[in-house]
Short mmCIF file of C-alpha atoms in Angstrom, two decimals:
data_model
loop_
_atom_site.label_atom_id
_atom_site.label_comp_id
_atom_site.label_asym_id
_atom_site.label_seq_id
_atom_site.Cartn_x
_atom_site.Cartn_y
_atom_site.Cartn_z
CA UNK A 1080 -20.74 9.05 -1.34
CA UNK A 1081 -17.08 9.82 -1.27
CA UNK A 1082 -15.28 7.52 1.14
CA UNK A 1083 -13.54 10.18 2.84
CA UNK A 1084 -15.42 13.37 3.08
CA UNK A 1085 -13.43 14.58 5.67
CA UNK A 1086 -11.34 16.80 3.34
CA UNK A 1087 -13.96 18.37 2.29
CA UNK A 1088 -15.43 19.07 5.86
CA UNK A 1089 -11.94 20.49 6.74
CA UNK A 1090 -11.60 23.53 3.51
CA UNK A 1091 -15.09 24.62 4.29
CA UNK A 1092 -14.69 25.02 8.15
CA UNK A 1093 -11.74 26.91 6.93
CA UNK A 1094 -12.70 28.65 3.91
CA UNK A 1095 -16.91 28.90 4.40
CA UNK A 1096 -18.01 27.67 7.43
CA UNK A 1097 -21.81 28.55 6.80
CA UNK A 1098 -21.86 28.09 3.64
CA UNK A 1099 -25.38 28.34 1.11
CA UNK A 1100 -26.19 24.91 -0.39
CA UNK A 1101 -28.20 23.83 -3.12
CA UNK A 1102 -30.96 21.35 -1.96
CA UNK A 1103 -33.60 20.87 -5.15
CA UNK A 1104 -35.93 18.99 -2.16
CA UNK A 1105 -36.19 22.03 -0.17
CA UNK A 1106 -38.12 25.24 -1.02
CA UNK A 1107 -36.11 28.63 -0.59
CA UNK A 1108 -31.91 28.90 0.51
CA UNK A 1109 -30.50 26.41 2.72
CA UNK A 1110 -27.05 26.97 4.64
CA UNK A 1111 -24.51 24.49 5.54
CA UNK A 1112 -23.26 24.86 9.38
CA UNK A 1113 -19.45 23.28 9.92
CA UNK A 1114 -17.63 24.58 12.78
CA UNK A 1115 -17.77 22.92 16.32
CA UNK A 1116 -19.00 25.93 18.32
CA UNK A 1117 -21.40 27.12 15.65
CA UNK A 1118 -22.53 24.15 15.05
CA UNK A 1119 -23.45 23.10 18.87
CA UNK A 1120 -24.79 27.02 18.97
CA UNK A 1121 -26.78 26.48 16.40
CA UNK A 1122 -28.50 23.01 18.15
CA UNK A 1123 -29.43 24.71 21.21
CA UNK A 1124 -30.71 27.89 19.91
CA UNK A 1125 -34.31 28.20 20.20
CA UNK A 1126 -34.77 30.62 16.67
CA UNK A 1127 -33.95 27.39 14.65
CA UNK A 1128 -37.33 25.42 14.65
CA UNK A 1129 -37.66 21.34 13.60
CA UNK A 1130 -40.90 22.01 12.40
CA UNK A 1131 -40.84 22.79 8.56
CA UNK A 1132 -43.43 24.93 7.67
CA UNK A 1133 -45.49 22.72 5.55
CA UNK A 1134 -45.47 18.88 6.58
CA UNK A 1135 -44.96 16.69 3.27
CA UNK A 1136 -45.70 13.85 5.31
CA UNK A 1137 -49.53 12.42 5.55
CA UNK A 1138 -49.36 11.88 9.29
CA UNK A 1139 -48.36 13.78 12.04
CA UNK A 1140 -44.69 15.07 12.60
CA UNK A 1141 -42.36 12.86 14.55
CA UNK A 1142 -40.75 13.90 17.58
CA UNK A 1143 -37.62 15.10 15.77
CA UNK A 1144 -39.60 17.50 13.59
CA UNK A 1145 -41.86 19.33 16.62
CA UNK A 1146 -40.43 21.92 18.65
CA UNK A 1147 -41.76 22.29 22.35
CA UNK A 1148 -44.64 22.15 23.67
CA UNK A 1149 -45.71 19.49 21.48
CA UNK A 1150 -42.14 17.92 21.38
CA UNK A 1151 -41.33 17.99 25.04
CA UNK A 1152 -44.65 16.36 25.96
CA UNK A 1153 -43.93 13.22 23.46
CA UNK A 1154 -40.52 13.01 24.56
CA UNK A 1155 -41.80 12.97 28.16
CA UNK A 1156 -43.91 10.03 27.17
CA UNK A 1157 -41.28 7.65 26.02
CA UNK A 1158 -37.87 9.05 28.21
CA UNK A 1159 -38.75 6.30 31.04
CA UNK A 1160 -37.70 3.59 28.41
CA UNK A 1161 -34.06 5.19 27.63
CA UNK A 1162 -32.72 5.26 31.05
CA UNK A 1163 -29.71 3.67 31.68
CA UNK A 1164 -31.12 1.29 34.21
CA UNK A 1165 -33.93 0.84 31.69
CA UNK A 1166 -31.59 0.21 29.17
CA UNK A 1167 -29.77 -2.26 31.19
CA UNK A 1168 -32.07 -4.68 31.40
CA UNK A 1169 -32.12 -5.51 27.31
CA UNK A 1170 -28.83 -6.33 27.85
CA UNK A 1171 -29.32 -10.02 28.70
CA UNK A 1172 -31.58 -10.17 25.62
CA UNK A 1173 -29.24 -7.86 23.44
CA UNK A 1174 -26.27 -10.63 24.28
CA UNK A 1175 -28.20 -13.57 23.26
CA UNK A 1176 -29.27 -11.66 19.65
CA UNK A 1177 -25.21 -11.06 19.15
CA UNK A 1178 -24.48 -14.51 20.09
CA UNK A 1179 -27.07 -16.11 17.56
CA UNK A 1180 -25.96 -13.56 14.98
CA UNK A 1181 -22.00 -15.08 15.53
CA UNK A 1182 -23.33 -18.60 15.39
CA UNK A 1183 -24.95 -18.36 12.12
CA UNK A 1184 -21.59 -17.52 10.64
CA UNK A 1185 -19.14 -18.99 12.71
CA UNK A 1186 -18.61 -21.88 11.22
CA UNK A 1187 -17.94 -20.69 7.67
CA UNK A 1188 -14.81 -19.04 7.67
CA UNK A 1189 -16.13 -15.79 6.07
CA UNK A 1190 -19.00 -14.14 6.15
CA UNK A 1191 -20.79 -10.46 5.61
CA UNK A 1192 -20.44 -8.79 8.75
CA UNK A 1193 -23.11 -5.90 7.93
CA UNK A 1194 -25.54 -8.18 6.24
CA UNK A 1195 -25.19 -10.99 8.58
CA UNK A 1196 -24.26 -8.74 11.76
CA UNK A 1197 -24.52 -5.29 12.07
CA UNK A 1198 -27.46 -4.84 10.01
CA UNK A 1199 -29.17 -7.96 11.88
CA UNK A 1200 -28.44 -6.37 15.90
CA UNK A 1201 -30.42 -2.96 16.55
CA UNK A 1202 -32.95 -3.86 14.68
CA UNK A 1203 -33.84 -7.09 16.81
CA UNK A 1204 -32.85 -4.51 19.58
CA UNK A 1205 -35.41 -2.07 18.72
CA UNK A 1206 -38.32 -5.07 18.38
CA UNK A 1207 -37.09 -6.22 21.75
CA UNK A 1208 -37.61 -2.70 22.83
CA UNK A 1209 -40.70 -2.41 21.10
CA UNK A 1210 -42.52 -6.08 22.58
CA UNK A 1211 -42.74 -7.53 18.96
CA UNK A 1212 -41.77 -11.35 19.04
CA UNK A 1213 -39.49 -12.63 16.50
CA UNK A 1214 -42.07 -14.35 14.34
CA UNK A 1215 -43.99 -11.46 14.08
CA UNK A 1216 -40.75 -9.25 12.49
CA UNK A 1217 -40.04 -8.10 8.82
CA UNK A 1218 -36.11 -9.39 8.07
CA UNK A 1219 -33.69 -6.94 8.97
CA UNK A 1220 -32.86 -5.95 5.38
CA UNK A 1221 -36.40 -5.16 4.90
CA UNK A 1222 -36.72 -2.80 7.61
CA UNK A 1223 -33.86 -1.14 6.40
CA UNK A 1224 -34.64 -0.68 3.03
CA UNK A 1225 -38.38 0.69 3.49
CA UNK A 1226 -37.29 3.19 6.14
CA UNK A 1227 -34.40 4.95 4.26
CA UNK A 1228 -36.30 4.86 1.00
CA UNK A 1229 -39.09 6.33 2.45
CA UNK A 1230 -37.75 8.66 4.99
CA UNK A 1231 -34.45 9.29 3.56
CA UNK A 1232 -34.18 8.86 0.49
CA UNK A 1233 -34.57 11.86 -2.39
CA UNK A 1234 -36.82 11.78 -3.93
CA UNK A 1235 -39.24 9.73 -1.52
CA UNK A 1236 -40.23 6.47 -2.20
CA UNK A 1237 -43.92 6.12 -1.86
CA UNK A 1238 -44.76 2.37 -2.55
CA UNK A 1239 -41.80 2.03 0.79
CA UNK A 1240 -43.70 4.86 2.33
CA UNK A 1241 -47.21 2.49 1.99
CA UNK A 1242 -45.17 -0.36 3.30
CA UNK A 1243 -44.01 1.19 5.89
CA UNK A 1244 -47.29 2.54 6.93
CA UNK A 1245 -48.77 -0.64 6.94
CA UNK A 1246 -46.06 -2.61 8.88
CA UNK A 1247 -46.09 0.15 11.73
CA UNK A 1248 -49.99 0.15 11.66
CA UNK A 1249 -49.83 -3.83 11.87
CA UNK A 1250 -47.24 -3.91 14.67
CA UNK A 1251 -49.85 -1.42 16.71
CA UNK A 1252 -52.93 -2.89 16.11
CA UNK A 1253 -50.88 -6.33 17.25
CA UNK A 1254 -49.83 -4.69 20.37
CA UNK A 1255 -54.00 -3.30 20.95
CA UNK A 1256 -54.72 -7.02 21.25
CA UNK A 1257 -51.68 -8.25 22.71
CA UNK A 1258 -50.92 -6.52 25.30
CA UNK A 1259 -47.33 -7.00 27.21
CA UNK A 1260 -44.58 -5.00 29.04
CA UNK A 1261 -43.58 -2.89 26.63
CA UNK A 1262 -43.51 0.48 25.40
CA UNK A 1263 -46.14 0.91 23.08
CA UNK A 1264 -48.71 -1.18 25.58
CA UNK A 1265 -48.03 1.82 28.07
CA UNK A 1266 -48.35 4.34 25.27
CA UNK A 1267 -51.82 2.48 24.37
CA UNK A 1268 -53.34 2.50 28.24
CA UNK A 1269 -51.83 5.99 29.06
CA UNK A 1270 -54.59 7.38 26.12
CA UNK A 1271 -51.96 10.43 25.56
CA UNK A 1272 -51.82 9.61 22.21
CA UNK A 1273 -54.02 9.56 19.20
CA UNK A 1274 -53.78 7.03 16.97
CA UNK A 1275 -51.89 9.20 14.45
CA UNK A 1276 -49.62 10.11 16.79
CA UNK A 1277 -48.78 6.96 18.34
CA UNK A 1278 -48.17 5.32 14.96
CA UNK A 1279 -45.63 8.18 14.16
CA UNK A 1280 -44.44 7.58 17.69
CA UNK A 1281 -43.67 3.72 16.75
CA UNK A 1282 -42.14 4.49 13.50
CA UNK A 1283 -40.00 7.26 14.54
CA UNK A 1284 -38.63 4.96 17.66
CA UNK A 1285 -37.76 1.99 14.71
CA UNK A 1286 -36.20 4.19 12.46
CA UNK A 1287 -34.22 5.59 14.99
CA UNK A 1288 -33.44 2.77 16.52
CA UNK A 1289 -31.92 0.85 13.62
CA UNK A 1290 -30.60 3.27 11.05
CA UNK A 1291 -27.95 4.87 12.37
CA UNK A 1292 -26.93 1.90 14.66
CA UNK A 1293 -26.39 0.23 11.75
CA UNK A 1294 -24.15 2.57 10.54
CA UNK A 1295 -22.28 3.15 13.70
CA UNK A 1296 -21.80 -0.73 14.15
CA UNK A 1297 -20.42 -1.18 10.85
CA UNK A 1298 -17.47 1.73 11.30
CA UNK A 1299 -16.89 0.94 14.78
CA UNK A 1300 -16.24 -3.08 13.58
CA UNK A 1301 -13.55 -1.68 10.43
CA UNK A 1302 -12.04 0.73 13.26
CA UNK A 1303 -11.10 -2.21 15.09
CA UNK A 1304 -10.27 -4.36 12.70
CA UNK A 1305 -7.60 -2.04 11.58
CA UNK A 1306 -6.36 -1.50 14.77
CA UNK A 1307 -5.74 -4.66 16.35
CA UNK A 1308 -3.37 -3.12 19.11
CA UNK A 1309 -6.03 -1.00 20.15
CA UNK A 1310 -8.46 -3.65 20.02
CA UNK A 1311 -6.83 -5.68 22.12
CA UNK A 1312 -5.95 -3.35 24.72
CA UNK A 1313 -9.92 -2.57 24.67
CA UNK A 1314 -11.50 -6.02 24.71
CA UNK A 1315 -8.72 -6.76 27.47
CA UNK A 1316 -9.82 -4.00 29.97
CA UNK A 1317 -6.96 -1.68 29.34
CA UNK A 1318 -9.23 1.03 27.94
CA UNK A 1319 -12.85 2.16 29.51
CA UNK A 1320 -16.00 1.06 27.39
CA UNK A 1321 -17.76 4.57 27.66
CA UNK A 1322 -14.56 6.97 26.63
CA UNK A 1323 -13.70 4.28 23.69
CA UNK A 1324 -17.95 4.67 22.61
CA UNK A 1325 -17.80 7.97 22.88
CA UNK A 1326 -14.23 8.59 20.31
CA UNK A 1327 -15.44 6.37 18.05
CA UNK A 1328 -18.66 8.35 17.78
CA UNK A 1329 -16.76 11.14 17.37
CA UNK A 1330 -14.76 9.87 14.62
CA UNK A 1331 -17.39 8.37 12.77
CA UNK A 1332 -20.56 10.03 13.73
CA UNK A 1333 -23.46 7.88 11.97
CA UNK A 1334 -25.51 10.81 11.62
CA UNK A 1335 -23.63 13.43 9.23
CA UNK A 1336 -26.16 15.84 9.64
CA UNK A 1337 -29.00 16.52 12.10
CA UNK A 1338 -32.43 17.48 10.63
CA UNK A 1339 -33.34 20.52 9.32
CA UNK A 1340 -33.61 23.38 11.13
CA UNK A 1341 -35.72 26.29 10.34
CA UNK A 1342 -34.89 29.86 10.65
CA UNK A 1343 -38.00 31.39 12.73
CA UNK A 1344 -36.66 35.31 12.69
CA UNK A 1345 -33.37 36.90 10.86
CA UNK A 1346 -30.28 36.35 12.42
CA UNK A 1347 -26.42 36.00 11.79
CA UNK A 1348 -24.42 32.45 12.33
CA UNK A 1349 -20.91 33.55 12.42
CA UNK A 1350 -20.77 36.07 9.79
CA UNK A 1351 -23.38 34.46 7.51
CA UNK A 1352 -27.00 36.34 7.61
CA UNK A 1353 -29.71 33.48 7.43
CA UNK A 1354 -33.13 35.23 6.79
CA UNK A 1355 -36.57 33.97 8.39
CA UNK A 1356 -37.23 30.86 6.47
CA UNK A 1357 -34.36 29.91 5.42
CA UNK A 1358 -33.33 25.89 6.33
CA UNK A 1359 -30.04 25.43 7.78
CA UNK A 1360 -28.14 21.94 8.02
CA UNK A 1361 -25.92 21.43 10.47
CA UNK A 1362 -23.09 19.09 10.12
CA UNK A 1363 -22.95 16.57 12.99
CA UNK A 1364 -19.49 14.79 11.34
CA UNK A 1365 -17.13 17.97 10.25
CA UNK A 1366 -18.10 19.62 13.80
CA UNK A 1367 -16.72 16.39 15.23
CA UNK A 1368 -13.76 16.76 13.49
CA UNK A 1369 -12.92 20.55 14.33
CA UNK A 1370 -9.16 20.39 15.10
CA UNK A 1371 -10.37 23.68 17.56
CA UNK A 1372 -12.36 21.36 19.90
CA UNK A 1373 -10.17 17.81 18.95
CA UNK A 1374 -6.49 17.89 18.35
CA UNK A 1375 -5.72 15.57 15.80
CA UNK A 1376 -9.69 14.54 14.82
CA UNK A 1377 -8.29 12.19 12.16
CA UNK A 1378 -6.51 10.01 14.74
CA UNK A 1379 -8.30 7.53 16.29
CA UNK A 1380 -7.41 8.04 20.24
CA UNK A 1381 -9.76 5.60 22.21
CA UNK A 1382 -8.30 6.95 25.64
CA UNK A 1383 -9.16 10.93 24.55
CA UNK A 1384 -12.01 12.42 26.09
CA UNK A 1385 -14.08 12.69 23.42
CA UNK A 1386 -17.59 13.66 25.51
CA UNK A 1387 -18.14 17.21 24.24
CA UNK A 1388 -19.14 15.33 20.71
CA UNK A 1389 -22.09 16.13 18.96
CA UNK A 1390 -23.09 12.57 17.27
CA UNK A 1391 -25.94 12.67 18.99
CA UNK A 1392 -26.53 15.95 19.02
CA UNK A 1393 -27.27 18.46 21.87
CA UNK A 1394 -30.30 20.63 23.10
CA UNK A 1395 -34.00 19.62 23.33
CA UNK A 1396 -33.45 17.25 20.48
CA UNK A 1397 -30.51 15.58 21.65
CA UNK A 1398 -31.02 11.89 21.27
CA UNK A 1399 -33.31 9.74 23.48
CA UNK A 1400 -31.54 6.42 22.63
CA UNK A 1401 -27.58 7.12 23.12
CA UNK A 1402 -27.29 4.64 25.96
CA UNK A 1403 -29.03 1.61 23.74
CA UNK A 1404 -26.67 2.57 21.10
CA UNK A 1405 -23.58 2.29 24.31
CA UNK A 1406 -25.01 -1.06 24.93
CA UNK A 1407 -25.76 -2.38 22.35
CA UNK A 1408 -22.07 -1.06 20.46
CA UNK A 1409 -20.42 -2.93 23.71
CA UNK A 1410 -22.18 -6.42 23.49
CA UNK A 1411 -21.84 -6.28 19.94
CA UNK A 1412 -18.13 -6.20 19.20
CA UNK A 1413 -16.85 -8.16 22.19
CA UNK A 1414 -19.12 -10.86 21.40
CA UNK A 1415 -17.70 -10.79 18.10
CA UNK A 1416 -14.20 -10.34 18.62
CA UNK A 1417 -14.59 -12.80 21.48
CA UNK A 1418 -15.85 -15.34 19.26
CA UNK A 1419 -13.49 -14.72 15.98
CA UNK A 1420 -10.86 -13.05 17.39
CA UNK A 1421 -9.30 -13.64 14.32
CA UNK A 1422 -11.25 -11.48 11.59
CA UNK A 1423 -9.41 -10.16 8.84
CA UNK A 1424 -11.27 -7.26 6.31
CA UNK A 1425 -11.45 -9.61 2.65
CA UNK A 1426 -11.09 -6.62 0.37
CA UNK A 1427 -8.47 -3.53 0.50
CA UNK A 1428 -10.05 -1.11 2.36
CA UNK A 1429 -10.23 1.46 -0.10
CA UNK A 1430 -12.44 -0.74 -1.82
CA UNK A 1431 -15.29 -0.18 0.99
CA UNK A 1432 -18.17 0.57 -0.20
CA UNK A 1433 -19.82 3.39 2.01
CA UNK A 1434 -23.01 4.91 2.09
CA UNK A 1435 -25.97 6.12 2.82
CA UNK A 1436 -25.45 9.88 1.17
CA UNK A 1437 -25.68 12.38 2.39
CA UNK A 1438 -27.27 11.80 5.56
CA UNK A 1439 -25.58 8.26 6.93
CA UNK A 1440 -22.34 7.04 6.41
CA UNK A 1441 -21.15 4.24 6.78
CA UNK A 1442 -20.24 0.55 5.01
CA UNK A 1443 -22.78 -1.08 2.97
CA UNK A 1444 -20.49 -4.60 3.17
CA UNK A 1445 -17.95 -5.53 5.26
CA UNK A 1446 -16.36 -9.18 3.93
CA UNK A 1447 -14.43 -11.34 6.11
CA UNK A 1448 -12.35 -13.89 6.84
CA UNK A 1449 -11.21 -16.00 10.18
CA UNK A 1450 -11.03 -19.14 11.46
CA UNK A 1451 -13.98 -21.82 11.43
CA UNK A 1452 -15.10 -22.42 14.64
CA UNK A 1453 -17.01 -25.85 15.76
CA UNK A 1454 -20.71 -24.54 16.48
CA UNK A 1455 -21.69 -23.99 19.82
CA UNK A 1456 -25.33 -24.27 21.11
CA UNK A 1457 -26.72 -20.48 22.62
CA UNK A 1458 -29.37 -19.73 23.38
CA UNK A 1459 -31.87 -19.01 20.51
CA UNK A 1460 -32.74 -15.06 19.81
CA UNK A 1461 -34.29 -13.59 22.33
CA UNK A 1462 -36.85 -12.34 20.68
CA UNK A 1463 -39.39 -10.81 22.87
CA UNK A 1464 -43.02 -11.85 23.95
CA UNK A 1465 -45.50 -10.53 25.11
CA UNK A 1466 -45.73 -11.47 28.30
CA UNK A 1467 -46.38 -10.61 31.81
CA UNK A 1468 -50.93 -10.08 31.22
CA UNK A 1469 -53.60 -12.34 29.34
CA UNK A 1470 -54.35 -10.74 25.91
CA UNK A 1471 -58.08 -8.78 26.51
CA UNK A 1472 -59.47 -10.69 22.96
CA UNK A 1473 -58.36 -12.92 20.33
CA UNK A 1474 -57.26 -11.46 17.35
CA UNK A 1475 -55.16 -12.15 14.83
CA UNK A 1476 -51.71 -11.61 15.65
CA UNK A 1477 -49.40 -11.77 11.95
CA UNK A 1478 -48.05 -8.20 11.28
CA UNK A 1479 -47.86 -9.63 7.53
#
């Protein structure tokens, strides 16, 4: 993936901004959405199905590939546990995961910050979420690796696919036997689920709940680190948390494109005609940087109000976890920056190597280099328990 594909972005909202694309992994024409207004149009408007016609997956479709009824009644299942005051209490938890990340490192002088950090954070976030204790967790770079190749990647994976499947039916069966207070325990004794569906329901809430974060994490930390004004003026109060989240999703939305979108009926985005059937892609990242709807997109302006963005989308499928990603994005750098104020990028950036194309962008490494600091003692990981009821039988607990 081109470091910068910004450029790119900016001739075709000029020059074709629905433009047909070829896509070898998807039957019939696919079209290419670019402009801000379109683009947010385009999210909201009901004759552009997430359903594809034929599911190449052998379970049943996650919640970002139903339209309503079926997608409004999962969503309803799971909204309770994105709330902000929901939310709010991971934090404590979310805080003592940074600080044990920092630790590991701290003492080095240099370290990996997306290997050792970013990668590391949402997804102990999401177990947290999720009830699964630490023991019971595949390493971060594992999770990683068998979601995009199997979800992501083109062509699919299908020995990650099997893993995957069997981690996510390992972490449910745990959570049948041990029981806690957690999301997928209520999913289990509401009964609203099959077992299909509440297997898809797990793995769709730990893919999104790591992948993108990752991403996001990893830009937000090489914003910052090549701003150190701007930094400093936002880990000293001078700037507000939520308007500084919300530019730097804007400038570096995670998710380049949101899912495919099927045409149900003919109809016209801007001048383009789009015939029943056809997939259209709509471009999360070059909408963000519309110089119509943000002045300047290329500058990074942590006091504009940056709110209309579309990283996380808009419409029924706007996403469920946007204030975890605020949290978590928060406690994350100004632990870090608190802790090795100091950091300094190892390696030119131009040397950066980005991916994951075409859907994700952002580093892959992120070397640095600061100041050894004596080791402290936190608080280990909190990784979560399950806790709060007596399991109903003994069972074996490993998820492998």
């Amino acid at each position: 993936m081109t470091a910068d594909p910004y450029p790119g972005y900016a001739w075709l909202r000029e020059h074709d901004p629905v433009c047909p694309v070829d896509d070898p992994n998807v039957p019939g024409r696919t079209w290419l959405v670019t402009r801000y207004d379109d683009v947010r149009a385009c999210l909201a408007d009901r004759r552009l199905g997430s359903r594809a016609p034929v599911n190449p997956d052998p379970h049943s479709p996650g919640l970002s590939n139903l339209d309503d009824p079926g997608h409004a009644r999962l969503r309803r299942l799971v909204a309770a546990a994105f709330t902000p005051a929901a939310v709010s209490r991971l934090r404590e938890r979310t805080a003592r995961t940074c600080a044990h990340a920092v630790e590991s490192f701290a003492g080095r002088g240099r370290a990996d910050l997306v290997a050792e950090y970013t990668r590391q954070i949402p997804v102990a976030v999401v177990h947290d979420l999720l009830g699964i204790p630490e023991a019971e967790r595949a390493p971060a770079a594992d999770v990683l690796d068998m979601w995009y190749r199997a979800k992501f990647q083109q062509p699919r994976d299908e020995v990650k696919l099997a893993e995957m499947l069997a981690y996510v039916r390992k972490l449910v069966d745990r959570k049948r036997s041990h029981p806690g207070d957690d999301l997928p325990t209520r999913l289990i004794e509401s009964g609203a689920l099959t077992g299909d569906e509440l297997e898809v329901m797990v793995m769709t809430l730990i893919g999104a709940g790591h992948i993108t974060t990752i991403q996001f994490l990893g830009t937000t930390v090489l914003r910052l680190l090549a701003h150190p004004g701007r930094r400093a003026a936002l880990l000293g109060g001078g700037i507000d948390w939520s308007r500084a989240v919300n530019e730097l999703l804007r400038l570096d939305s995670p998710d380049h494109v949101a899912e495919y979108r099927y045409a149900s009926e003919d109809m016209t985005i801007a001048d383009a005609r789009v015939a029943e059937g056809d997939v259209v892609l709509l471009s999360l990242a070059s909408a963000n940087h519309d110089p119509k709807r943000f002045p300047d997109p290329g500058v990074l302006d942590l006091t504009r109000d940056a709110r209309p963005h579309l990283a996380f989308g808009h419409g029924a499928h706007a996403c469920l976890g946007s204030h975890l990603v605020r949290m978590q994005t928060e406690i994350a750098i100004t632990t870090l920056f608190g802790r090795l104020p100091d950091l300094a990028l190892d390696i030119p950036g131009d040397e950066i190597d980005w991916g994951y194309a075409p859907t994700f962008r952002g580093p892959r490494a992120l070397p640095v280099t600061f100041t050894p600091r004596e080791p402290m003692t936190p608080a280990p990981p909190a990784g979560a328990t399950d806790r709060g009821r007596a399991p109903r039988h003994r069972a074996a607990s490993g998820l492998g």
